[in-house]
Amino acid sequence: MLAWFALVASTHFAALLSPGPDFFLLIRATLLQGRRHADGCACGIALANLLSMALVLGALHLLPEQGGGLWRGLQWLGGGYFLWLGLQALAVRRELRMPEDEAAARGDWRAGLLQGLLASSLNPKLPIFYAGLFGVLRQAAMPAWGLALSMLWMGLVVLLWDLLLVRLLGREGWRRWLARRVAWLDRLCGALLLLLGAWLLLGA
């Protein structure tokens, strides 16, 4: 069970490292509205992630522990989605281009919070992603308290990473370092997603 949690946590963090919609939202907030606005945006993104995880855990609680068409369907959905994401990450050939100069604008923390919360909450892929992750943990027989702790852990990781990312994005050298390694990050995330997807489908 602990081994599967470590794999799920690693996949979750690799997905944070691999640039996605939230990543580019933070880039824009940092470089155009300034750090204060971007910090609020990071908090909003973390809150949206927590809400998505709570929704997923509530839905899983209503499903039977073993068997059942809904649970099996969720396993197939999560496994298939992870395989699709993994293949996309392995096949993509992209370059990460970012502005070089940070804007001098001073944004509002509350406006950033609302922006991050709405942007992430309206992303339909977020609950599907977490349904797959928690589906793996449930399939590995993790108890309810373990799932709740996993939710808090992943929510904290999202918050701390996004706040750190805001500060790193203010450094030109780190932006260039990330741009050179985006392909490697995509492949790492893709490999972990393929592994989790296969596990869910085999369990179904």
Coordinates of N, CA and C in Angstrom, one line a residue, residues 54-189:
A54 N -11.9 16.3 -2.9 CA -13.0 16.0 -2.0 C -14.2 15.5 -2.7
L55 N -14.5 16.0 -3.9 CA -15.6 15.6 -4.7 C -15.4 14.1 -5.1
V56 N -14.2 13.8 -5.5 CA -13.9 12.4 -6.0 C -14.0 11.5 -4.8
L57 N -13.4 11.8 -3.7 CA -13.5 10.9 -2.5 C -14.9 10.7 -2.0
G58 N -15.8 11.8 -2.1 CA -17.2 11.6 -1.8 C -17.9 10.6 -2.7
A59 N -17.5 10.7 -4.0 CA -18.1 9.8 -5.0 C -17.6 8.4 -4.8
L60 N -16.3 8.2 -4.5 CA -15.8 6.9 -4.2 C -16.4 6.3 -3.0
H61 N -16.8 7.1 -2.0 CA -17.4 6.6 -0.7 C -18.7 5.9 -1.0
L62 N -19.4 6.4 -2.0 CA -20.7 5.9 -2.4 C -20.7 4.6 -3.2
L63 N -19.5 4.3 -3.7 CA -19.4 3.1 -4.5 C -19.1 1.9 -3.6
P64 N -19.5 0.7 -4.0 CA -19.1 -0.5 -3.3 C -17.6 -0.8 -3.3
E65 N -17.1 -1.4 -2.2 CA -15.7 -1.6 -2.0 C -15.2 -2.5 -3.1
Q66 N -15.9 -3.6 -3.4 CA -15.5 -4.5 -4.4 C -16.6 -4.8 -5.4
G67 N -16.2 -4.8 -6.7 CA -17.2 -5.2 -7.7 C -18.1 -4.0 -8.0
G68 N -19.1 -4.3 -8.7 CA -20.1 -3.2 -9.0 C -19.8 -2.5 -10.3
G69 N -20.8 -2.3 -11.1 CA -20.6 -1.7 -12.4 C -20.0 -0.3 -12.4
L70 N -20.5 0.5 -11.4 CA -20.0 1.9 -11.4 C -18.5 1.9 -11.0
W71 N -18.1 1.1 -10.1 CA -16.7 1.1 -9.7 C -15.8 0.6 -10.8
R72 N -16.3 -0.5 -11.5 CA -15.5 -1.0 -12.6 C -15.5 0.0 -13.8
G73 N -16.6 0.7 -14.0 CA -16.6 1.7 -15.0 C -15.6 2.9 -14.7
L74 N -15.5 3.2 -13.4 CA -14.6 4.3 -13.0 C -13.1 3.8 -13.2
Q75 N -12.9 2.5 -12.9 CA -11.5 2.0 -13.2 C -11.2 2.1 -14.6
W76 N -12.1 1.7 -15.5 CA -11.9 1.7 -16.9 C -11.7 3.2 -17.4
L77 N -12.5 4.1 -16.9 CA -12.4 5.5 -17.3 C -11.0 6.1 -16.8
G78 N -10.7 5.8 -15.5 CA -9.4 6.4 -15.0 C -8.2 5.7 -15.7
G79 N -8.2 4.4 -15.9 CA -7.1 3.7 -16.5 C -6.9 4.2 -18.0
G80 N -8.1 4.2 -18.7 CA -8.0 4.7 -20.1 C -7.5 6.1 -20.2
Y81 N -8.0 7.0 -19.3 CA -7.5 8.4 -19.4 C -6.1 8.5 -19.1
F82 N -5.6 7.7 -18.1 CA -4.1 7.8 -17.8 C -3.3 7.3 -18.9
L83 N -3.7 6.2 -19.6 CA -3.0 5.7 -20.7 C -2.9 6.7 -21.8
W84 N -4.1 7.4 -22.1 CA -4.1 8.4 -23.1 C -3.2 9.6 -22.8
L85 N -3.3 10.0 -21.5 CA -2.4 11.1 -21.1 C -0.9 10.7 -21.2
G86 N -0.6 9.5 -20.8 CA 0.8 9.0 -20.8 C 1.3 8.9 -22.3
L87 N 0.5 8.4 -23.2 CA 0.9 8.3 -24.6 C 1.1 9.7 -25.2
Q88 N 0.2 10.6 -24.8 CA 0.3 12.0 -25.3 C 1.6 12.7 -24.8
A89 N 1.9 12.5 -23.5 CA 3.1 13.0 -22.9 C 4.4 12.5 -23.6
L90 N 4.4 11.2 -23.9 CA 5.5 10.6 -24.5 C 5.7 11.0 -26.0
A91 N 4.6 11.3 -26.7 CA 4.6 11.6 -28.1 C 4.8 13.0 -28.4
V92 N 4.5 13.9 -27.4 CA 4.5 15.4 -27.7 C 6.0 15.8 -27.9
R93 N 6.1 16.8 -28.9 CA 7.4 17.4 -29.1 C 7.1 18.9 -29.1
R94 N 7.4 19.5 -27.9 CA 7.0 20.9 -27.8 C 8.2 21.7 -27.2
E95 N 8.2 23.0 -27.4 CA 9.1 23.9 -26.8 C 8.4 24.9 -25.9
L96 N 9.0 25.1 -24.7 CA 8.4 26.0 -23.8 C 9.0 27.4 -23.9
R97 N 8.2 28.4 -24.4 CA 8.7 29.7 -24.6 C 8.0 30.7 -23.7
M98 N 8.8 31.5 -23.0 CA 8.3 32.4 -22.0 C 8.9 33.8 -22.2
P99 N 8.1 34.8 -21.8 CA 8.7 36.2 -21.9 C 10.0 36.2 -21.0
E100 N 10.9 37.1 -21.4 CA 12.1 37.2 -20.6 C 12.1 38.2 -19.5
D101 N 11.2 39.2 -19.6 CA 11.2 40.3 -18.6 C 10.0 40.2 -17.8
E102 N 10.1 40.4 -16.5 CA 9.0 40.4 -15.6 C 8.3 41.8 -15.6
A103 N 7.0 41.8 -15.7 CA 6.3 43.1 -15.7 C 6.4 43.7 -14.3
A104 N 6.3 45.0 -14.3 CA 6.3 45.8 -13.1 C 4.9 45.9 -12.4
A105 N 3.9 45.4 -13.1 CA 2.5 45.6 -12.6 C 2.4 44.9 -11.2
R106 N 1.6 45.6 -10.4 CA 1.2 45.0 -9.1 C -0.2 44.6 -9.1
G107 N -0.4 43.3 -8.9 CA -1.7 42.7 -8.9 C -2.3 42.6 -7.6
D108 N -3.6 42.2 -7.5 CA -4.3 42.0 -6.3 C -4.3 40.5 -5.9
W109 N -4.1 40.2 -4.6 CA -4.0 38.8 -4.1 C -5.4 38.2 -4.3
R110 N -6.5 38.9 -3.9 CA -7.8 38.3 -4.0 C -8.2 38.1 -5.4
A111 N -7.9 39.0 -6.3 CA -8.2 38.8 -7.7 C -7.4 37.6 -8.2
G112 N -6.2 37.4 -7.8 CA -5.5 36.2 -8.2 C -6.1 34.9 -7.7
L113 N -6.5 35.0 -6.4 CA -7.2 33.8 -5.8 C -8.4 33.4 -6.6
L114 N -9.2 34.3 -7.0 CA -10.4 34.1 -7.7 C -10.1 33.5 -9.1
Q115 N -9.1 34.1 -9.7 CA -8.7 33.7 -11.1 C -8.2 32.2 -11.0
G116 N -7.3 31.9 -10.1 CA -6.8 30.5 -10.0 C -7.9 29.5 -9.6
L117 N -8.8 29.9 -8.7 CA -9.9 29.0 -8.3 C -10.8 28.7 -9.5
L118 N -11.2 29.8 -10.2 CA -12.1 29.6 -11.4 C -11.5 28.8 -12.5
A119 N -10.2 29.1 -12.8 CA -9.6 28.5 -13.9 C -9.4 27.0 -13.7
S120 N -9.0 26.6 -12.5 CA -8.8 25.2 -12.2 C -10.1 24.5 -12.0
S121 N -11.1 25.1 -11.3 CA -12.4 24.5 -11.1 C -13.1 24.2 -12.4
L122 N -12.9 25.0 -13.4 CA -13.6 24.8 -14.7 C -12.9 23.9 -15.6
N123 N -11.8 23.3 -15.1 CA -11.0 22.3 -16.0 C -11.7 20.9 -15.7
P124 N -12.4 20.4 -16.7 CA -13.1 19.1 -16.5 C -12.1 17.9 -16.3
K125 N -10.9 18.1 -16.7 CA -9.9 17.0 -16.6 C -9.4 16.8 -15.2
L126 N -9.5 17.8 -14.3 CA -9.0 17.7 -13.0 C -9.7 16.6 -12.2
P127 N -11.0 16.6 -12.1 CA -11.6 15.5 -11.3 C -11.4 14.1 -11.9
I128 N -11.3 14.0 -13.2 CA -11.0 12.7 -13.8 C -9.6 12.2 -13.4
F129 N -8.6 13.2 -13.4 CA -7.3 12.9 -13.0 C -7.2 12.4 -11.6
Y130 N -7.9 13.0 -10.7 CA -7.9 12.6 -9.3 C -8.7 11.3 -9.1
A131 N -9.7 11.1 -9.9 CA -10.5 9.9 -9.8 C -9.5 8.7 -10.1
G132 N -8.7 8.9 -11.1 CA -7.7 7.8 -11.4 C -6.7 7.6 -10.3
L133 N -6.2 8.7 -9.7 CA -5.2 8.5 -8.7 C -5.8 7.9 -7.4
F134 N -7.0 8.3 -7.0 CA -7.6 7.8 -5.8 C -8.1 6.4 -6.1
G135 N -8.5 6.1 -7.4 CA -8.9 4.8 -7.7 C -7.7 3.8 -7.6
V136 N -6.5 4.2 -7.9 CA -5.4 3.3 -7.7 C -5.2 3.1 -6.2
L137 N -5.3 4.1 -5.3 CA -5.1 3.9 -3.9 C -6.2 3.0 -3.3
R138 N -7.4 3.2 -3.8 CA -8.5 2.4 -3.2 C -8.3 0.9 -3.7
Q139 N -7.9 0.8 -4.9 CA -7.6 -0.6 -5.4 C -6.5 -1.3 -4.6
A140 N -5.6 -0.4 -4.1 CA -4.5 -1.0 -3.3 C -4.9 -1.2 -1.8
A141 N -6.2 -1.1 -1.6 CA -6.8 -1.3 -0.2 C -6.4 -0.3 0.8
M142 N -6.2 1.0 0.4 CA -5.9 2.0 1.4 C -7.2 2.4 2.1
P143 N -7.2 2.4 3.4 CA -8.4 2.8 4.2 C -8.8 4.2 4.0
A144 N -10.0 4.5 4.5 CA -10.6 5.9 4.3 C -9.7 7.0 4.9
W145 N -9.1 6.7 6.1 CA -8.3 7.7 6.7 C -7.0 7.9 5.9
G146 N -6.5 6.9 5.2 CA -5.4 7.0 4.4 C -5.7 7.8 3.1
L147 N -6.9 7.7 2.6 CA -7.3 8.5 1.4 C -7.4 9.9 1.8
A148 N -8.0 10.2 3.0 CA -8.1 11.6 3.4 C -6.7 12.2 3.6
L149 N -5.8 11.5 4.2 CA -4.4 12.0 4.4 C -3.7 12.2 3.1
S150 N -4.0 11.3 2.1 CA -3.4 11.5 0.8 C -4.0 12.8 0.1
M151 N -5.3 13.1 0.3 CA -5.8 14.3 -0.2 C -5.2 15.5 0.4
L152 N -5.0 15.5 1.7 CA -4.3 16.7 2.3 C -2.9 16.8 1.9
W153 N -2.2 15.7 1.7 CA -0.8 15.7 1.3 C -0.7 16.3 -0.1
M154 N -1.5 15.8 -1.1 CA -1.4 16.3 -2.4 C -1.9 17.8 -2.5
G155 N -2.9 18.2 -1.7 CA -3.3 19.6 -1.7 C -2.1 20.5 -1.2
L156 N -1.4 20.0 -0.2 CA -0.3 20.8 0.3 C 0.8 20.9 -0.7
V157 N 1.1 19.8 -1.4 CA 2.1 19.7 -2.4 C 1.8 20.7 -3.5
V158 N 0.5 20.7 -4.0 CA 0.2 21.7 -5.0 C 0.4 23.1 -4.6
L159 N 0.0 23.4 -3.3 CA 0.1 24.8 -2.8 C 1.6 25.2 -2.7
L160 N 2.4 24.3 -2.1 CA 3.8 24.7 -1.9 C 4.6 24.8 -3.2
W161 N 4.3 23.8 -4.1 CA 5.0 23.8 -5.4 C 4.6 25.1 -6.2
D162 N 3.3 25.4 -6.2 CA 2.9 26.6 -7.0 C 3.5 27.9 -6.4
L163 N 3.5 28.0 -5.1 CA 4.1 29.2 -4.5 C 5.6 29.3 -4.8
L164 N 6.3 28.1 -4.8 CA 7.7 28.1 -5.1 C 7.9 28.4 -6.6
L165 N 7.0 27.9 -7.5 CA 7.1 28.1 -8.9 C 7.0 29.6 -9.2
V166 N 6.1 30.3 -8.5 CA 6.0 31.7 -8.7 C 7.3 32.5 -8.5
R167 N 8.0 32.0 -7.5 CA 9.3 32.7 -7.2 C 10.4 32.3 -8.2
L168 N 10.3 31.0 -8.6 CA 11.3 30.6 -9.6 C 11.1 31.2 -11.0
L169 N 9.8 31.4 -11.3 CA 9.6 32.0 -12.6 C 10.0 33.5 -12.7
G170 N 10.3 34.1 -11.5 CA 10.8 35.4 -11.6 C 12.3 35.5 -11.9
R171 N 12.9 34.3 -12.0 CA 14.4 34.2 -12.3 C 14.6 33.7 -13.7
E172 N 15.2 34.6 -14.5 CA 15.4 34.2 -15.9 C 16.2 32.9 -16.1
G173 N 17.2 32.7 -15.3 CA 18.0 31.5 -15.5 C 17.2 30.2 -15.3
W174 N 16.3 30.2 -14.3 CA 15.5 29.1 -14.0 C 14.5 28.9 -15.1
R175 N 13.9 29.9 -15.7 CA 13.0 29.8 -16.8 C 13.7 29.1 -18.0
R176 N 14.9 29.5 -18.2 CA 15.7 28.9 -19.3 C 16.0 27.4 -19.0
W177 N 16.3 27.1 -17.8 CA 16.6 25.7 -17.4 C 15.4 24.9 -17.6
L178 N 14.2 25.4 -17.2 CA 13.0 24.6 -17.4 C 12.6 24.4 -18.9
A179 N 12.8 25.5 -19.7 CA 12.5 25.4 -21.1 C 13.4 24.3 -21.8
R180 N 14.6 24.1 -21.3 CA 15.5 23.1 -21.9 C 15.1 21.7 -21.5
R181 N 14.4 21.5 -20.4 CA 14.1 20.2 -19.9 C 12.6 19.8 -19.9
V182 N 11.8 20.6 -20.7 CA 10.4 20.3 -20.7 C 10.1 18.9 -21.3
A183 N 10.9 18.5 -22.3 CA 10.7 17.2 -23.0 C 11.0 16.1 -22.0
W184 N 12.0 16.2 -21.2 CA 12.3 15.2 -20.2 C 11.2 15.1 -19.2
L185 N 10.7 16.2 -18.7 CA 9.6 16.2 -17.7 C 8.3 15.6 -18.3
D186 N 8.1 15.8 -19.6 CA 6.9 15.2 -20.2 C 7.1 13.7 -20.3
R187 N 8.2 13.2 -20.6 CA 8.4 11.8 -20.7 C 8.4 11.1 -19.3
L188 N 8.9 11.7 -18.3 CA 8.8 11.2 -16.9 C 7.3 11.1 -16.5
C189 N 6.6 12.1 -16.7 CA 5.2 12.1 -16.4 C 4.4 11.0 -17.2

